[in-house]
Amino acid sequence: MNLFTGTRSKGGTARGKRSRSALLALAAAATAAALMVPVTATTATAAPGAIPPGLSCDTGKHAIDDYTGFALCRNNGSRTQTFWVHLVCGWSPDVDGNHVTLRPGESGQSTAHCGSLGTGIGEIHVHP
């Protein structure tokens, strides 16, 4: 069928069937290629971002919940600092944790939770 005029072309049915089968074969090949990508490629945890100067931080996932991440930091500097954890959540929107202000020598923790419909935590960063 000609999409511009709405009329059928005469004698072109065999060619149309070949085109459709070629498209279906191409779609099947593309789907198979996409499924051959390892699942770990989309959920691998990348190296965490740089920790702000003056802070020493440990980051990680909650022991029983792969969707909750944390940054536990200590202020080793000589001035007050504020930090928060940033989670890259795969298919869900990224989230930021609570802002924590530390005086010199103090420790504190920021936590955040990725949406449960996503793939969980992909990366954990500490932001100043």
Short mmCIF file of N, CA and C in Angstrom, two decimals:
data_model
loop_
_atom_site.label_atom_id
_atom_site.label_comp_id
_atom_site.label_asym_id
_atom_site.label_seq_id
_atom_site.Cartn_x
_atom_site.Cartn_y
_atom_site.Cartn_z
N MET A 1 0.85 -1.17 0.00
CA MET A 1 0.00 0.00 0.00
C MET A 1 0.89 1.23 0.00
N ASN A 2 0.56 2.18 -0.80
CA ASN A 2 1.29 3.44 -0.86
C ASN A 2 0.79 4.32 0.28
N LEU A 3 1.68 4.69 1.17
CA LEU A 3 1.28 5.45 2.36
C LEU A 3 0.85 6.88 2.02
N PHE A 4 1.33 7.40 0.90
CA PHE A 4 0.98 8.78 0.55
C PHE A 4 -0.38 8.88 -0.11
N THR A 5 -0.75 7.89 -0.93
CA THR A 5 -2.01 7.98 -1.67
C THR A 5 -3.08 7.08 -1.11
N GLY A 6 -2.71 6.06 -0.35
CA GLY A 6 -3.69 5.14 0.20
C GLY A 6 -4.11 4.08 -0.79
N THR A 7 -3.43 3.96 -1.92
CA THR A 7 -3.79 2.97 -2.92
C THR A 7 -2.80 1.82 -2.89
N ARG A 8 -3.27 0.66 -3.36
CA ARG A 8 -2.41 -0.52 -3.45
C ARG A 8 -1.69 -0.52 -4.77
N SER A 9 -0.42 -0.91 -4.71
CA SER A 9 0.32 -1.06 -5.96
C SER A 9 0.02 -2.44 -6.52
N LYS A 10 0.00 -2.54 -7.83
CA LYS A 10 -0.34 -3.80 -8.48
C LYS A 10 0.91 -4.62 -8.70
N GLY A 11 0.84 -5.93 -8.41
CA GLY A 11 1.94 -6.84 -8.67
C GLY A 11 3.10 -6.72 -7.71
N GLY A 12 2.96 -6.03 -6.61
CA GLY A 12 4.09 -5.84 -5.70
C GLY A 12 3.97 -6.64 -4.43
N THR A 13 3.06 -7.61 -4.36
CA THR A 13 2.86 -8.33 -3.10
C THR A 13 4.04 -9.21 -2.75
N ALA A 14 4.68 -9.83 -3.72
CA ALA A 14 5.81 -10.71 -3.41
C ALA A 14 6.97 -9.90 -2.85
N ARG A 15 7.22 -8.73 -3.44
CA ARG A 15 8.32 -7.90 -2.95
C ARG A 15 8.01 -7.40 -1.54
N GLY A 16 6.77 -7.06 -1.27
CA GLY A 16 6.38 -6.60 0.07
C GLY A 16 6.57 -7.68 1.11
N LYS A 17 6.26 -8.92 0.76
CA LYS A 17 6.44 -10.03 1.71
C LYS A 17 7.92 -10.26 1.98
N ARG A 18 8.76 -10.13 0.96
CA ARG A 18 10.19 -10.30 1.16
C ARG A 18 10.73 -9.22 2.08
N SER A 19 10.27 -7.99 1.90
CA SER A 19 10.72 -6.89 2.76
C SER A 19 10.32 -7.13 4.21
N ARG A 20 9.09 -7.59 4.40
CA ARG A 20 8.61 -7.83 5.76
C ARG A 20 9.42 -8.94 6.42
N SER A 21 9.69 -10.02 5.69
CA SER A 21 10.46 -11.12 6.28
C SER A 21 11.90 -10.69 6.56
N ALA A 22 12.46 -9.84 5.70
CA ALA A 22 13.81 -9.33 5.95
C ALA A 22 13.84 -8.47 7.20
N LEU A 23 12.81 -7.64 7.38
CA LEU A 23 12.73 -6.80 8.59
C LEU A 23 12.57 -7.65 9.84
N LEU A 24 11.74 -8.68 9.76
CA LEU A 24 11.56 -9.56 10.92
C LEU A 24 12.86 -10.28 11.26
N ALA A 25 13.60 -10.73 10.25
CA ALA A 25 14.88 -11.39 10.49
C ALA A 25 15.87 -10.43 11.13
N LEU A 26 15.89 -9.17 10.64
CA LEU A 26 16.79 -8.17 11.21
C LEU A 26 16.42 -7.87 12.66
N ALA A 27 15.13 -7.77 12.95
CA ALA A 27 14.68 -7.51 14.32
C ALA A 27 15.06 -8.67 15.25
N ALA A 28 14.91 -9.90 14.75
CA ALA A 28 15.27 -11.07 15.56
C ALA A 28 16.77 -11.09 15.83
N ALA A 29 17.57 -10.75 14.83
CA ALA A 29 19.02 -10.73 15.02
C ALA A 29 19.43 -9.65 16.01
N ALA A 30 18.81 -8.48 15.92
CA ALA A 30 19.13 -7.38 16.85
C ALA A 30 18.75 -7.75 18.28
N THR A 31 17.60 -8.41 18.45
CA THR A 31 17.16 -8.83 19.78
C THR A 31 18.12 -9.86 20.35
N ALA A 32 18.52 -10.82 19.53
CA ALA A 32 19.46 -11.85 19.98
C ALA A 32 20.80 -11.22 20.39
N ALA A 33 21.27 -10.25 19.61
CA ALA A 33 22.53 -9.59 19.94
C ALA A 33 22.42 -8.83 21.26
N ALA A 34 21.28 -8.17 21.49
CA ALA A 34 21.09 -7.42 22.74
C ALA A 34 21.04 -8.36 23.93
N LEU A 35 20.47 -9.54 23.76
CA LEU A 35 20.37 -10.48 24.87
C LEU A 35 21.71 -11.14 25.19
N MET A 36 22.66 -11.10 24.27
CA MET A 36 23.96 -11.70 24.51
C MET A 36 24.85 -10.82 25.38
N VAL A 37 24.47 -9.56 25.61
CA VAL A 37 25.24 -8.68 26.48
C VAL A 37 25.09 -9.19 27.91
N PRO A 38 26.18 -9.38 28.64
CA PRO A 38 26.06 -9.89 30.00
C PRO A 38 25.26 -8.94 30.89
N VAL A 39 24.46 -9.52 31.76
CA VAL A 39 23.64 -8.72 32.68
C VAL A 39 24.52 -7.88 33.58
N THR A 40 25.69 -8.36 33.94
CA THR A 40 26.56 -7.61 34.84
C THR A 40 27.05 -6.32 34.21
N ALA A 41 26.99 -6.19 32.89
CA ALA A 41 27.46 -4.97 32.25
C ALA A 41 26.60 -3.78 32.63
N THR A 42 25.30 -3.99 32.85
CA THR A 42 24.43 -2.87 33.19
C THR A 42 24.35 -2.61 34.68
N THR A 43 24.75 -3.57 35.50
CA THR A 43 24.62 -3.39 36.95
C THR A 43 25.96 -3.37 37.67
N ALA A 44 27.04 -3.33 36.93
CA ALA A 44 28.36 -3.34 37.56
C ALA A 44 28.57 -2.07 38.37
N THR A 45 29.22 -2.18 39.50
CA THR A 45 29.51 -1.03 40.34
C THR A 45 30.83 -0.41 39.89
N ALA A 46 30.76 0.84 39.53
CA ALA A 46 31.97 1.54 39.10
C ALA A 46 32.70 2.10 40.31
N ALA A 47 33.91 2.54 40.08
CA ALA A 47 34.70 3.11 41.16
C ALA A 47 34.03 4.37 41.69
N PRO A 48 33.99 4.55 43.01
CA PRO A 48 33.34 5.74 43.56
C PRO A 48 34.10 7.00 43.18
N GLY A 49 33.38 8.12 43.20
CA GLY A 49 33.99 9.41 42.86
C GLY A 49 34.97 9.85 43.93
N ALA A 50 35.70 10.88 43.62
CA ALA A 50 36.71 11.41 44.53
C ALA A 50 36.05 11.92 45.81
N ILE A 51 36.66 11.62 46.93
CA ILE A 51 36.16 12.10 48.23
C ILE A 51 36.71 13.49 48.45
N PRO A 52 35.87 14.42 48.92
CA PRO A 52 36.31 15.80 49.12
C PRO A 52 37.50 15.88 50.07
N PRO A 53 38.40 16.82 49.85
CA PRO A 53 39.59 16.98 50.71
C PRO A 53 39.19 17.24 52.16
N GLY A 54 39.94 16.65 53.07
CA GLY A 54 39.67 16.84 54.50
C GLY A 54 38.72 15.81 55.08
N LEU A 55 38.05 15.04 54.24
CA LEU A 55 37.14 14.00 54.72
C LEU A 55 37.74 12.63 54.43
N SER A 56 37.56 11.71 55.35
CA SER A 56 37.86 10.31 55.07
C SER A 56 36.53 9.57 55.17
N CYS A 57 36.17 8.86 54.09
CA CYS A 57 34.84 8.27 54.00
C CYS A 57 34.88 6.81 53.62
N ASP A 58 33.95 6.06 54.16
CA ASP A 58 33.66 4.70 53.74
C ASP A 58 32.28 4.73 53.12
N THR A 59 32.13 4.10 51.95
CA THR A 59 30.84 4.05 51.28
C THR A 59 30.46 2.59 51.08
N GLY A 60 29.16 2.35 50.95
CA GLY A 60 28.72 0.98 50.69
C GLY A 60 27.22 0.87 50.64
N LYS A 61 26.78 -0.37 50.44
CA LYS A 61 25.36 -0.70 50.43
C LYS A 61 24.97 -1.26 51.80
N HIS A 62 23.73 -1.10 52.14
CA HIS A 62 23.20 -1.64 53.38
C HIS A 62 23.35 -3.16 53.35
N ALA A 63 23.59 -3.76 54.50
CA ALA A 63 23.88 -5.20 54.58
C ALA A 63 22.74 -6.07 54.05
N ILE A 64 21.48 -5.65 54.24
CA ILE A 64 20.36 -6.50 53.80
C ILE A 64 19.47 -5.81 52.76
N ASP A 65 19.90 -4.65 52.25
CA ASP A 65 19.08 -3.93 51.28
C ASP A 65 19.98 -3.32 50.21
N ASP A 66 19.99 -3.92 49.02
CA ASP A 66 20.85 -3.45 47.92
C ASP A 66 20.39 -2.12 47.33
N TYR A 67 19.29 -1.56 47.80
CA TYR A 67 18.79 -0.29 47.28
C TYR A 67 19.13 0.88 48.20
N THR A 68 19.71 0.61 49.38
CA THR A 68 20.09 1.65 50.33
C THR A 68 21.61 1.75 50.39
N GLY A 69 22.12 2.98 50.15
CA GLY A 69 23.56 3.21 50.21
C GLY A 69 23.89 4.25 51.25
N PHE A 70 25.17 4.29 51.64
CA PHE A 70 25.58 5.23 52.69
C PHE A 70 26.99 5.74 52.44
N ALA A 71 27.29 6.85 53.08
CA ALA A 71 28.65 7.38 53.17
C ALA A 71 28.87 7.74 54.64
N LEU A 72 29.84 7.10 55.25
CA LEU A 72 30.20 7.36 56.64
C LEU A 72 31.53 8.11 56.60
N CYS A 73 31.52 9.38 57.03
CA CYS A 73 32.71 10.23 56.87
C CYS A 73 33.16 10.81 58.20
N ARG A 74 34.44 11.10 58.24
CA ARG A 74 35.06 11.79 59.37
C ARG A 74 35.76 13.03 58.83
N ASN A 75 35.59 14.15 59.53
CA ASN A 75 36.23 15.40 59.13
C ASN A 75 37.62 15.46 59.77
N ASN A 76 38.64 15.25 58.95
CA ASN A 76 40.03 15.31 59.42
C ASN A 76 40.65 16.68 59.18
N GLY A 77 39.86 17.60 58.63
CA GLY A 77 40.37 18.93 58.32
C GLY A 77 40.28 19.87 59.50
N SER A 78 40.57 21.15 59.22
CA SER A 78 40.56 22.16 60.28
C SER A 78 39.37 23.10 60.18
N ARG A 79 38.43 22.83 59.25
CA ARG A 79 37.24 23.68 59.12
C ARG A 79 36.00 22.81 58.98
N THR A 80 34.84 23.38 59.26
CA THR A 80 33.57 22.67 59.17
C THR A 80 33.27 22.34 57.70
N GLN A 81 32.78 21.11 57.47
CA GLN A 81 32.46 20.68 56.11
C GLN A 81 31.09 20.02 56.07
N THR A 82 30.43 20.15 54.92
CA THR A 82 29.14 19.50 54.68
C THR A 82 29.32 18.52 53.54
N PHE A 83 28.71 17.35 53.67
CA PHE A 83 28.78 16.34 52.61
C PHE A 83 27.43 15.64 52.51
N TRP A 84 27.24 14.89 51.43
CA TRP A 84 26.08 14.03 51.26
C TRP A 84 26.43 12.92 50.29
N VAL A 85 25.70 11.82 50.40
CA VAL A 85 25.91 10.70 49.51
C VAL A 85 25.04 10.88 48.27
N HIS A 86 25.56 10.49 47.11
CA HIS A 86 24.82 10.52 45.84
C HIS A 86 24.83 9.11 45.27
N LEU A 87 23.64 8.54 45.03
CA LEU A 87 23.52 7.18 44.49
C LEU A 87 23.10 7.23 43.03
N VAL A 88 23.83 6.52 42.18
CA VAL A 88 23.42 6.33 40.79
C VAL A 88 22.61 5.04 40.81
N CYS A 89 21.34 5.15 40.43
CA CYS A 89 20.38 4.07 40.68
C CYS A 89 19.99 3.25 39.46
N GLY A 90 20.78 3.19 38.44
CA GLY A 90 20.41 2.36 37.30
C GLY A 90 19.21 2.92 36.58
N TRP A 91 18.12 2.15 36.50
CA TRP A 91 16.94 2.57 35.75
C TRP A 91 16.08 3.56 36.51
N SER A 92 16.21 3.65 37.82
CA SER A 92 15.46 4.63 38.61
C SER A 92 16.23 5.95 38.63
N PRO A 93 15.56 7.05 38.97
CA PRO A 93 16.28 8.33 39.08
C PRO A 93 17.35 8.27 40.17
N ASP A 94 18.46 8.96 39.95
CA ASP A 94 19.51 9.06 40.95
C ASP A 94 18.99 9.82 42.16
N VAL A 95 19.55 9.55 43.33
CA VAL A 95 19.07 10.20 44.55
C VAL A 95 20.25 10.71 45.38
N ASP A 96 19.99 11.78 46.15
CA ASP A 96 20.95 12.33 47.10
C ASP A 96 20.47 12.05 48.51
N GLY A 97 21.42 11.81 49.39
CA GLY A 97 21.10 11.59 50.79
C GLY A 97 21.02 12.90 51.56
N ASN A 98 20.79 12.77 52.84
CA ASN A 98 20.71 13.94 53.71
C ASN A 98 22.07 14.64 53.79
N HIS A 99 22.05 15.97 53.89
CA HIS A 99 23.28 16.76 54.03
C HIS A 99 23.72 16.69 55.49
N VAL A 100 25.00 16.38 55.68
CA VAL A 100 25.55 16.24 57.03
C VAL A 100 26.69 17.25 57.18
N THR A 101 26.64 18.05 58.25
CA THR A 101 27.68 19.03 58.53
C THR A 101 28.52 18.54 59.70
N LEU A 102 29.85 18.52 59.46
CA LEU A 102 30.77 18.02 60.48
C LEU A 102 31.78 19.09 60.86
N ARG A 103 31.97 19.29 62.18
CA ARG A 103 33.05 20.13 62.65
C ARG A 103 34.33 19.29 62.65
N PRO A 104 35.49 19.92 62.74
CA PRO A 104 36.74 19.15 62.76
C PRO A 104 36.72 18.06 63.83
N GLY A 105 37.08 16.83 63.42
CA GLY A 105 37.13 15.70 64.34
C GLY A 105 35.83 14.92 64.45
N GLU A 106 34.72 15.44 63.94
CA GLU A 106 33.44 14.76 64.05
C GLU A 106 33.26 13.76 62.91
N SER A 107 32.36 12.78 63.15
CA SER A 107 31.98 11.81 62.14
C SER A 107 30.47 11.84 61.96
N GLY A 108 30.03 11.44 60.79
CA GLY A 108 28.60 11.41 60.51
C GLY A 108 28.30 10.56 59.29
N GLN A 109 27.02 10.26 59.10
CA GLN A 109 26.62 9.38 58.00
C GLN A 109 25.47 9.99 57.22
N SER A 110 25.53 9.87 55.90
CA SER A 110 24.45 10.26 55.00
C SER A 110 23.96 8.99 54.30
N THR A 111 22.64 8.81 54.23
CA THR A 111 22.08 7.64 53.58
C THR A 111 21.06 8.06 52.53
N ALA A 112 20.86 7.19 51.55
CA ALA A 112 19.86 7.43 50.51
C ALA A 112 19.33 6.08 50.05
N HIS A 113 18.18 6.10 49.37
CA HIS A 113 17.52 4.86 48.96
C HIS A 113 17.06 4.98 47.52
N CYS A 114 17.51 4.06 46.66
CA CYS A 114 17.07 4.02 45.26
C CYS A 114 15.64 3.46 45.19
N GLY A 115 14.92 3.86 44.15
CA GLY A 115 13.58 3.34 43.93
C GLY A 115 13.60 1.83 43.70
N SER A 116 12.59 1.13 44.20
CA SER A 116 12.58 -0.33 44.13
C SER A 116 12.27 -0.88 42.75
N LEU A 117 11.82 -0.05 41.82
CA LEU A 117 11.53 -0.53 40.47
C LEU A 117 12.77 -0.56 39.60
N GLY A 118 13.87 -0.02 40.07
CA GLY A 118 15.10 0.04 39.28
C GLY A 118 15.97 -1.19 39.47
N THR A 119 17.22 -1.05 39.10
CA THR A 119 18.17 -2.16 39.15
C THR A 119 19.06 -2.09 40.38
N GLY A 120 18.80 -1.17 41.28
CA GLY A 120 19.63 -1.04 42.47
C GLY A 120 20.75 -0.03 42.28
N ILE A 121 21.69 -0.02 43.20
CA ILE A 121 22.76 0.97 43.21
C ILE A 121 23.84 0.57 42.20
N GLY A 122 24.19 1.51 41.32
CA GLY A 122 25.28 1.29 40.37
C GLY A 122 26.56 1.95 40.83
N GLU A 123 26.46 3.14 41.41
CA GLU A 123 27.63 3.88 41.89
C GLU A 123 27.26 4.64 43.15
N ILE A 124 28.26 4.87 43.99
CA ILE A 124 28.09 5.68 45.20
C ILE A 124 29.16 6.75 45.20
N HIS A 125 28.73 8.02 45.33
CA HIS A 125 29.65 9.16 45.35
C HIS A 125 29.42 9.98 46.62
N VAL A 126 30.47 10.68 47.04
CA VAL A 126 30.36 11.61 48.16
C VAL A 126 30.54 13.01 47.58
N HIS A 127 29.58 13.90 47.83
CA HIS A 127 29.65 15.28 47.33
C HIS A 127 29.84 16.25 48.47
N PRO A 128 30.66 17.29 48.24
CA PRO A 128 30.86 18.32 49.28
C PRO A 128 29.72 19.32 49.27
#
